[in-house]
Amino acid sequence: MKKTLILLVAVLLSGYSLAEDVSDPWENWNRKVFAFNEVLDRALLKPVAKGYQWVTPDPVEKGIGNMFSNFGEVLNIVNDLLQGKLAQAGNDSGRLLINSTIGVAGFFEVAEKMGLPKSDGEDFDQTLAVWGVPSGNYLMLPFLGPTTVRGAPSRYGDIIGSPSSYVDHVPTRNSLYGTFLISTRASLLDREGFISGDKYLFIRDVFLQRREYLINDGQVEDDFGGYGEDDYGGYDEDY
């Protein structure tokens, strides 16, 4: 998620805040949920993620991340089609086929080396946005983190679209969910140092900017005073 990282850096360098530009009338409630999630993360998720990162060799950790990214191509393809992005659907379908076979279930990233770049990813929240559904207020969910009124029910669609949901063996399915959660959390450990000031506002602003970027396929107004991809030598998704 290097694109998320670049937004974090941009916020730090510009000192810019979106606080007056977002719809967050539920801030009092959202902050309470945010505080609950922070306690849960510090007490459980973060220590487990650190342990996972410590015992897992870097190539294996990257390979596991690649596998979950490959699973996510199914959701990308569905939403590509729902948004009418036929060329991208073809690209993502090719990636899924190649990485699932030659790449050994996605453990190795082969498709990109064969000219099929990884996209930013698509989900049902982005699809609803393309269909004209407004985002609604910013919302912090227990356990799940930041979203919007539009994005909250979209999470259910993302779950249905995930291949893991169709694993009949419950222990295996739960193991996949747990490993994905830990792997994702571990990948964010090195980026926490970029957070500055009011953590709630910082995460809210970056989340909303990131969603705007994804929904508009990167065609967004530069709210950070000129900081962008070229200022940092480009960036790519890394899992």
Coordinates of C-alpha atoms in Angstrom, one line a residue:
M1 CA 0.0 0.0 0.0
K2 CA 2.7 2.5 -0.9
K3 CA 0.0 4.9 -2.3
T4 CA -1.4 5.1 1.2
L5 CA 2.2 5.8 2.5
I6 CA 2.6 8.6 0.0
L7 CA -0.5 10.3 1.2
L8 CA 0.8 10.0 4.8
V9 CA 4.0 11.7 3.8
A10 CA 2.2 14.4 1.9
V11 CA 0.0 15.2 4.9
L12 CA 3.1 15.5 7.1
L13 CA 4.9 17.7 4.7
S14 CA 2.0 20.0 3.9
G15 CA 0.5 20.3 7.4
Y16 CA -2.8 20.2 5.6
S17 CA -6.0 19.0 7.3
L18 CA -9.3 18.0 5.7
A19 CA -11.2 18.5 9.0
E20 CA -13.3 21.4 7.6
D21 CA -14.0 19.6 4.3
V22 CA -15.4 16.3 5.4
S23 CA -18.8 15.3 6.7
D24 CA -18.1 14.0 10.2
P25 CA -21.1 15.1 12.3
W26 CA -20.7 11.9 14.4
E27 CA -17.2 12.7 15.5
N28 CA -18.0 12.3 19.2
W29 CA -19.2 8.7 18.6
N30 CA -16.5 8.0 16.1
R31 CA -13.8 9.0 18.5
K32 CA -15.2 6.6 21.1
V33 CA -15.2 3.7 18.7
F34 CA -11.7 4.7 17.5
A35 CA -10.5 4.7 21.1
F36 CA -12.0 1.2 21.5
N37 CA -10.3 -0.1 18.4
E38 CA -7.0 1.4 19.5
V39 CA -7.2 -0.4 22.8
L40 CA -8.0 -3.7 21.0
D41 CA -5.1 -3.2 18.6
R42 CA -2.6 -2.4 21.3
A43 CA -3.7 -5.3 23.5
L44 CA -4.1 -8.0 20.9
L45 CA -3.7 -7.4 17.2
K46 CA -0.4 -5.4 17.2
P47 CA 1.5 -7.8 19.5
V48 CA 0.4 -10.8 17.4
A49 CA 1.4 -9.0 14.2
K50 CA 4.8 -8.2 15.6
G51 CA 5.2 -11.8 16.6
Y52 CA 4.2 -12.9 13.1
Q53 CA 6.6 -10.6 11.5
W54 CA 9.4 -11.7 13.8
V55 CA 9.0 -15.4 13.2
T56 CA 8.2 -15.3 9.5
P57 CA 11.1 -14.9 7.0
D58 CA 10.6 -11.8 4.8
P59 CA 10.2 -13.9 1.5
V60 CA 7.5 -16.0 3.1
E61 CA 5.8 -13.0 4.6
K62 CA 5.8 -11.3 1.2
G63 CA 4.6 -14.5 -0.5
I64 CA 1.6 -14.8 1.9
G65 CA 0.7 -11.2 1.2
N66 CA 0.9 -12.0 -2.5
M67 CA -1.5 -14.9 -2.1
F68 CA -4.1 -12.8 -0.4
S69 CA -3.6 -10.1 -3.0
N70 CA -4.2 -12.8 -5.7
F71 CA -7.4 -13.9 -3.9
G72 CA -8.5 -10.2 -4.1
E73 CA -8.3 -10.3 -7.9
V74 CA -11.7 -12.1 -7.9
L75 CA -13.3 -9.1 -6.2
N76 CA -11.4 -6.8 -8.5
I77 CA -12.8 -8.5 -11.6
V78 CA -16.4 -8.5 -10.4
N79 CA -16.2 -4.8 -9.7
D80 CA -14.3 -4.1 -12.9
L81 CA -17.3 -5.5 -14.8
L82 CA -19.9 -3.8 -12.6
Q83 CA -18.1 -0.5 -13.4
G84 CA -17.8 -1.2 -17.1
K85 CA -14.0 -1.3 -17.0
L86 CA -13.6 -4.1 -19.5
A87 CA -9.9 -3.6 -20.3
Q88 CA -9.1 -3.6 -16.6
A89 CA -11.2 -6.7 -16.1
G90 CA -9.2 -8.4 -18.8
N91 CA -5.9 -7.4 -17.2
D92 CA -7.0 -8.6 -13.7
S93 CA -8.4 -11.9 -15.1
G94 CA -5.0 -12.5 -16.7
R95 CA -3.3 -11.7 -13.5
L96 CA -5.5 -14.2 -11.6
L97 CA -4.9 -16.9 -14.1
I98 CA -1.1 -16.5 -14.3
N99 CA -0.4 -16.0 -10.7
S100 CA -2.7 -18.8 -9.6
T101 CA -0.9 -21.3 -11.9
I102 CA 2.6 -20.3 -12.7
G103 CA 2.8 -18.2 -9.5
V104 CA 1.8 -21.2 -7.3
A105 CA -1.6 -19.9 -6.0
G106 CA -0.3 -16.4 -6.1
F107 CA 2.7 -16.9 -3.8
F108 CA 4.9 -15.5 -6.5
E109 CA 4.1 -12.3 -8.4
V110 CA 4.6 -13.5 -12.0
A111 CA 1.9 -11.6 -13.9
E112 CA 3.5 -8.2 -13.5
K113 CA 6.7 -9.4 -15.0
M114 CA 4.7 -10.6 -18.0
G115 CA 3.2 -7.2 -18.6
L116 CA 0.1 -7.4 -16.5
P117 CA 0.4 -4.7 -13.8
K118 CA -1.4 -4.8 -10.6
S119 CA -4.2 -2.3 -10.4
D120 CA -5.2 -0.2 -7.3
G121 CA -8.0 -2.6 -6.7
E122 CA -11.8 -2.3 -6.8
D123 CA -14.5 -2.9 -4.3
F124 CA -18.3 -2.5 -3.9
D125 CA -17.9 0.9 -2.3
Q126 CA -16.2 2.2 -5.4
T127 CA -18.8 0.6 -7.6
L128 CA -21.6 2.3 -5.7
A129 CA -19.8 5.6 -6.0
V130 CA -19.5 5.1 -9.8
W131 CA -23.3 4.4 -9.9
G132 CA -23.9 7.7 -8.2
V133 CA -24.5 6.7 -4.6
P134 CA -23.2 9.5 -2.2
S135 CA -20.7 8.6 0.4
G136 CA -22.6 9.9 3.4
N137 CA -21.0 10.7 6.7
Y138 CA -17.7 9.4 7.8
L139 CA -18.1 6.4 10.1
M140 CA -15.8 4.5 12.5
L141 CA -16.9 0.9 13.0
P142 CA -15.9 -1.3 15.9
F143 CA -13.2 -3.8 14.8
L144 CA -13.4 -2.8 11.1
G145 CA -12.2 0.8 11.4
P146 CA -12.9 3.8 9.1
T147 CA -15.5 3.8 6.4
T148 CA -18.5 5.9 5.3
V149 CA -22.3 5.3 5.4
R150 CA -22.0 4.0 1.8
G151 CA -19.0 2.0 2.5
A152 CA -20.3 0.2 5.6
P153 CA -22.9 -2.1 3.8
S154 CA -20.4 -2.4 0.9
R155 CA -18.2 -4.4 3.3
Y156 CA -20.8 -7.2 3.2
G157 CA -20.6 -7.3 -0.6
D158 CA -16.8 -7.5 -0.4
I159 CA -17.1 -10.5 2.0
I160 CA -19.5 -12.3 -0.4
G161 CA -17.1 -11.6 -3.2
S162 CA -14.1 -13.0 -1.4
P163 CA -13.1 -16.6 -2.3
S164 CA -12.5 -17.3 1.4
S165 CA -16.3 -17.1 2.0
Y166 CA -16.8 -20.2 -0.1
V167 CA -14.5 -22.4 1.8
D168 CA -16.9 -25.0 3.4
H169 CA -14.5 -26.1 6.1
V170 CA -15.1 -23.6 8.9
P171 CA -11.7 -24.0 10.7
T172 CA -9.9 -23.5 7.4
R173 CA -12.1 -20.5 6.5
N174 CA -11.5 -18.9 9.9
S175 CA -7.7 -19.6 9.6
L176 CA -7.7 -17.8 6.3
Y177 CA -9.5 -14.8 7.8
G178 CA -7.2 -14.7 10.8
T179 CA -4.0 -15.0 8.7
F180 CA -5.2 -12.3 6.3
L181 CA -5.9 -10.0 9.3
I182 CA -2.5 -10.6 10.9
S183 CA -0.7 -10.3 7.6
T184 CA -2.3 -7.0 6.8
R185 CA -1.6 -5.6 10.2
A186 CA 2.0 -6.7 10.1
S187 CA 2.4 -4.9 6.7
L188 CA 1.4 -1.6 8.4
L189 CA 3.8 -1.8 11.4
D190 CA 6.6 0.1 9.7
R191 CA 4.3 2.9 8.6
E192 CA 3.0 4.0 12.0
G193 CA 5.9 6.4 12.4
F194 CA 4.4 8.7 9.8
I195 CA 1.4 9.4 11.9
S196 CA 1.5 12.8 13.6
G197 CA -0.7 15.1 15.7
D198 CA -4.3 14.1 16.4
K199 CA -4.3 10.4 15.3
Y200 CA -8.1 10.3 14.8
L201 CA -8.0 13.3 12.4
F202 CA -4.9 12.1 10.7
I203 CA -6.3 8.6 9.9
R204 CA -9.7 10.1 8.9
D205 CA -8.2 12.5 6.5
V206 CA -5.8 10.0 4.9
F207 CA -8.6 7.4 4.6
L208 CA -11.0 9.8 2.9
Q209 CA -8.3 11.1 0.5
R210 CA -7.3 7.5 -0.3
R211 CA -11.0 6.6 -1.1
E212 CA -11.3 9.7 -3.3
Y213 CA -8.2 8.6 -5.2
L214 CA -9.5 5.1 -5.7
I215 CA -13.0 6.1 -6.7
N216 CA -11.6 8.6 -9.3
D217 CA -8.9 6.3 -10.5
G218 CA -6.2 8.7 -9.5
Q219 CA -7.8 11.7 -11.1
V220 CA -8.2 13.9 -8.0
E221 CA -7.5 17.5 -7.2
D222 CA -4.1 18.0 -5.5
D223 CA -5.2 19.0 -2.0
F224 CA -1.6 18.7 -0.6
G225 CA -0.1 21.7 -2.3
G226 CA 1.6 20.0 -5.2
Y227 CA 2.9 16.9 -3.5
G228 CA 2.3 13.9 -5.8
E229 CA 3.6 10.8 -7.4
D230 CA 6.4 12.6 -9.3
D231 CA 7.7 14.3 -6.1
Y232 CA 8.6 10.9 -4.7
G233 CA 9.8 9.0 -7.7
G234 CA 6.6 7.1 -8.3
Y235 CA 5.0 4.4 -6.2
D236 CA 3.3 1.0 -6.6
E237 CA 1.2 -1.3 -4.6
D238 CA 3.4 -3.8 -2.9
Y239 CA 0.8 -6.4 -1.9

